[in-house]
Amino acid sequence: MAFALNKNGGGQEKKRSPLAGWLGKKNDQNADEMPAMDVAGGLDRALRNRRAVIEENHHDAQENPVRDALAAIEAALYAIDRVRDILEQACEVALSAKDVDEAGGRALLAESYDELRLSINEALEKIDPRAAVLIGKGQRHIDVTLAGRARYSVSPFRLDVSEKGLDLPPPADAFATYEEIDDILDHLDKALGKADRAAASYCRDAQYLIARMKADLANDAA
């Protein structure tokens, strides 16, 4: 199993990029791979550029579908980073349980795992509403109307712990058997993969929409 546990040995861990988990797997050759890019920085610059153009030309602060979609993607990326942090902690707890011989000690670790598991749902309940549209329980596509009749759709990824989301089961037997621990680890590995795929997909969406926004800005300046 490929858990990408990127923890620093000693000292305070630096805050990772919203795409830290995905970038940590950039050596894997798969269809989701794409060049590393500063998505958060690019989003911030694009959003600031759009605001600057509006202010400079004294336009009304009307809703802009591309800008709004980018803001939702940015919020979702930061939320995914938080979810991934929790998943990595849960992996460490479950892996630690494999080294514990006493059933009571494993039961305590099972409680810690379950607390982390449930904290994912709690974290999603507090995220930016724009991010919730993409990764929350009531997620939906964001359809962006571009120039002319063109439309672009940003797909949602449900990331709660339900079967329709990350599919993280509770420790029903309190880690009484190593088979249960292995099953939990397998679910965690798949959950990490889904979080990484979501981040990679939103990275591609952002890359495309930033390019469209830059083209609009160029046209406005012409």
Coordinates of C-alpha atoms in Angstrom, one line a residue:
M1 CA 0.0 0.0 0.0
A2 CA 1.2 3.5 -0.8
F3 CA 0.6 5.8 2.1
A4 CA 2.7 9.0 1.3
L5 CA 3.3 9.8 4.9
N6 CA 5.4 13.0 4.5
K7 CA 6.1 13.9 8.1
N8 CA 9.3 15.7 9.1
G9 CA 11.5 14.1 11.7
G10 CA 11.6 16.6 14.5
G11 CA 10.9 20.3 14.5
Q12 CA 7.7 22.0 13.5
E13 CA 6.2 20.7 10.3
K14 CA 5.8 23.3 7.6
K15 CA 2.3 24.0 6.3
R16 CA 1.9 22.1 3.1
S17 CA 0.4 23.3 -0.2
P18 CA -3.2 22.3 -0.8
L19 CA -1.8 19.8 -3.4
A20 CA 0.9 18.5 -1.1
G21 CA -0.5 14.9 -1.1
W22 CA -0.9 14.8 -4.9
L23 CA 2.6 16.3 -5.5
G24 CA 4.0 13.8 -3.1
K25 CA 3.0 11.1 -5.6
K26 CA 4.2 12.9 -8.7
N27 CA 6.6 10.1 -9.5
D28 CA 3.8 7.7 -9.9
Q29 CA 3.1 7.3 -13.6
N30 CA -0.6 7.5 -14.0
A31 CA -3.3 9.3 -15.9
D32 CA -3.8 11.9 -13.2
E33 CA -0.2 13.1 -13.4
M34 CA 0.5 16.7 -14.6
P35 CA 3.3 19.2 -14.1
A36 CA 3.7 20.8 -10.7
M37 CA 2.2 24.3 -10.5
D38 CA 1.5 26.9 -7.8
V39 CA -2.3 26.6 -8.1
A40 CA -3.1 28.6 -5.0
G41 CA -0.7 31.4 -6.0
G42 CA -2.1 31.3 -9.6
L43 CA -5.6 31.5 -8.3
D44 CA -4.9 34.4 -6.0
R45 CA -3.1 36.3 -8.8
A46 CA -5.9 35.6 -11.3
L47 CA -8.6 36.7 -8.8
R48 CA -6.7 39.8 -7.9
N49 CA -6.2 40.6 -11.6
R50 CA -9.9 40.3 -12.2
R51 CA -10.8 42.5 -9.3
A52 CA -8.2 45.1 -10.5
V53 CA -9.8 45.2 -14.0
I54 CA -13.3 45.7 -12.5
E55 CA -12.1 48.5 -10.3
E56 CA -10.0 50.2 -13.0
N57 CA -12.9 50.2 -15.5
H58 CA -15.4 51.2 -12.8
H59 CA -17.6 48.3 -13.7
D60 CA -20.3 47.1 -11.2
A61 CA -19.1 44.2 -9.1
Q62 CA -21.1 41.7 -11.0
E63 CA -20.7 38.0 -10.5
N64 CA -18.2 36.4 -12.8
P65 CA -18.7 32.7 -13.4
V66 CA -15.0 31.9 -14.0
R67 CA -13.8 33.9 -11.0
D68 CA -16.5 32.2 -8.8
A69 CA -15.5 28.7 -10.0
L70 CA -11.9 29.5 -9.3
A71 CA -12.7 30.7 -5.8
A72 CA -14.7 27.4 -5.2
I73 CA -11.8 25.3 -6.5
E74 CA -9.3 27.2 -4.3
A75 CA -11.5 26.6 -1.2
A76 CA -11.9 23.0 -2.1
L77 CA -8.1 22.5 -2.4
Y78 CA -7.5 23.8 1.0
A79 CA -10.3 21.7 2.4
I80 CA -8.8 18.6 0.7
D81 CA -5.5 19.4 2.3
R82 CA -7.2 19.3 5.7
V83 CA -8.9 16.0 5.0
R84 CA -5.7 14.5 3.8
D85 CA -3.9 15.6 7.0
I86 CA -6.5 13.7 9.0
L87 CA -6.2 10.6 6.8
E88 CA -2.5 10.5 7.2
Q89 CA -2.9 10.7 11.0
A90 CA -5.4 7.9 10.9
C91 CA -2.9 5.8 8.8
E92 CA -0.2 6.3 11.5
V93 CA -2.6 5.2 14.2
A94 CA -3.7 2.1 12.3
L95 CA -0.1 1.2 11.5
S96 CA 0.9 1.6 15.1
A97 CA -1.8 -0.8 16.1
K98 CA -0.2 -3.6 14.1
D99 CA 2.8 -3.4 16.5
V100 CA 0.7 -3.7 19.6
D101 CA 0.2 -7.2 21.1
E102 CA -2.3 -6.4 23.8
A103 CA -5.9 -6.2 22.7
G104 CA -6.6 -3.4 25.2
G105 CA -3.8 -1.3 23.6
R106 CA -5.2 -1.9 20.1
A107 CA -8.7 -0.9 21.4
L108 CA -7.4 2.4 22.5
L109 CA -5.8 3.0 19.1
A110 CA -9.1 2.0 17.5
E111 CA -10.8 4.7 19.5
S112 CA -8.2 7.2 18.3
Y113 CA -8.7 6.1 14.7
D114 CA -12.5 6.4 15.0
E115 CA -12.2 10.0 16.5
L116 CA -10.0 10.9 13.5
R117 CA -12.5 9.3 11.1
L118 CA -15.4 11.2 12.5
S119 CA -13.4 14.5 12.5
I120 CA -13.4 14.4 8.7
N121 CA -17.2 14.9 8.7
E122 CA -16.8 17.6 11.4
A123 CA -14.2 19.4 9.3
L124 CA -16.4 19.2 6.2
E125 CA -19.3 20.8 8.1
K126 CA -17.2 23.8 8.8
I127 CA -15.6 24.4 5.4
D128 CA -16.2 27.3 3.1
P129 CA -19.6 26.9 1.5
R130 CA -18.0 27.2 -1.9
A131 CA -15.8 24.2 -1.1
A132 CA -18.9 22.3 0.2
V133 CA -20.5 22.5 -3.2
L134 CA -17.6 20.4 -4.6
I135 CA -16.7 18.0 -1.8
G136 CA -19.5 18.1 0.8
K137 CA -22.4 15.8 1.3
G138 CA -24.7 17.9 -1.0
Q139 CA -22.1 18.3 -3.7
R140 CA -23.0 19.2 -7.3
H141 CA -21.3 20.2 -10.6
I142 CA -20.3 23.8 -11.1
D143 CA -21.2 24.7 -14.7
V144 CA -19.3 27.7 -16.0
T145 CA -20.6 29.6 -19.0
L146 CA -17.7 30.8 -21.1
A147 CA -17.6 33.0 -24.1
G148 CA -20.3 32.3 -26.7
R149 CA -22.1 29.1 -26.0
A150 CA -19.1 27.2 -24.5
R151 CA -19.6 25.7 -21.1
Y152 CA -17.2 24.1 -18.7
S153 CA -18.2 21.8 -15.9
V154 CA -16.2 21.3 -12.6
S155 CA -17.0 17.8 -11.2
P156 CA -17.6 17.2 -7.5
F157 CA -15.9 14.6 -5.3
R158 CA -17.7 13.7 -2.1
L159 CA -15.2 13.4 0.6
D160 CA -17.1 12.6 3.8
V161 CA -16.6 9.1 5.4
S162 CA -19.8 7.5 4.0
E163 CA -19.7 4.7 1.4
K164 CA -20.5 7.3 -1.3
G165 CA -17.6 9.4 -0.1
L166 CA -14.2 8.1 1.3
D167 CA -15.8 4.9 2.5
L168 CA -14.1 4.7 5.8
P169 CA -15.7 2.0 8.1
P170 CA -15.7 2.3 11.9
P171 CA -13.5 -0.2 13.9
A172 CA -16.4 -2.5 14.6
D173 CA -14.2 -5.0 16.5
A174 CA -11.9 -2.3 18.1
F175 CA -8.9 -3.6 16.3
A176 CA -9.4 -7.0 18.0
T177 CA -7.8 -8.7 15.0
Y178 CA -5.0 -7.8 12.7
E179 CA -7.3 -8.6 9.8
E180 CA -9.5 -5.7 10.7
I181 CA -6.6 -3.4 11.0
D182 CA -5.4 -4.4 7.5
D183 CA -8.9 -3.8 6.1
I184 CA -9.0 -0.3 7.7
L185 CA -5.6 0.4 6.2
D186 CA -6.8 -0.7 2.8
H187 CA -9.8 1.7 3.1
L188 CA -7.5 4.5 4.2
D189 CA -5.2 3.9 1.2
K190 CA -8.1 4.1 -1.2
A191 CA -9.4 7.2 0.6
L192 CA -6.0 8.9 0.2
G193 CA -6.1 8.0 -3.5
K194 CA -9.5 9.6 -3.9
A195 CA -8.4 12.8 -2.2
D196 CA -5.4 12.9 -4.5
R197 CA -7.5 12.4 -7.6
A198 CA -9.8 15.1 -6.5
A199 CA -6.9 17.5 -6.0
A200 CA -5.4 16.6 -9.4
S201 CA -8.7 17.1 -11.1
Y202 CA -9.2 20.5 -9.5
C203 CA -5.7 21.4 -10.4
R204 CA -6.5 20.7 -14.1
D205 CA -9.8 22.7 -13.8
A206 CA -7.9 25.6 -12.3
Q207 CA -5.2 25.5 -14.9
Y208 CA -7.8 25.7 -17.7
L209 CA -9.9 28.4 -16.1
I210 CA -6.9 30.5 -15.2
A211 CA -5.9 30.4 -18.9
R212 CA -9.4 31.5 -19.9
M213 CA -9.4 34.3 -17.3
K214 CA -6.0 35.5 -18.6
A215 CA -7.4 35.5 -22.1
D216 CA -10.4 37.6 -21.0
L217 CA -8.1 40.0 -19.2
A218 CA -6.0 40.4 -22.4
N219 CA -9.2 41.0 -24.4
D220 CA -10.3 43.6 -21.9
A221 CA -7.0 45.4 -22.1
A222 CA -6.9 45.4 -25.9

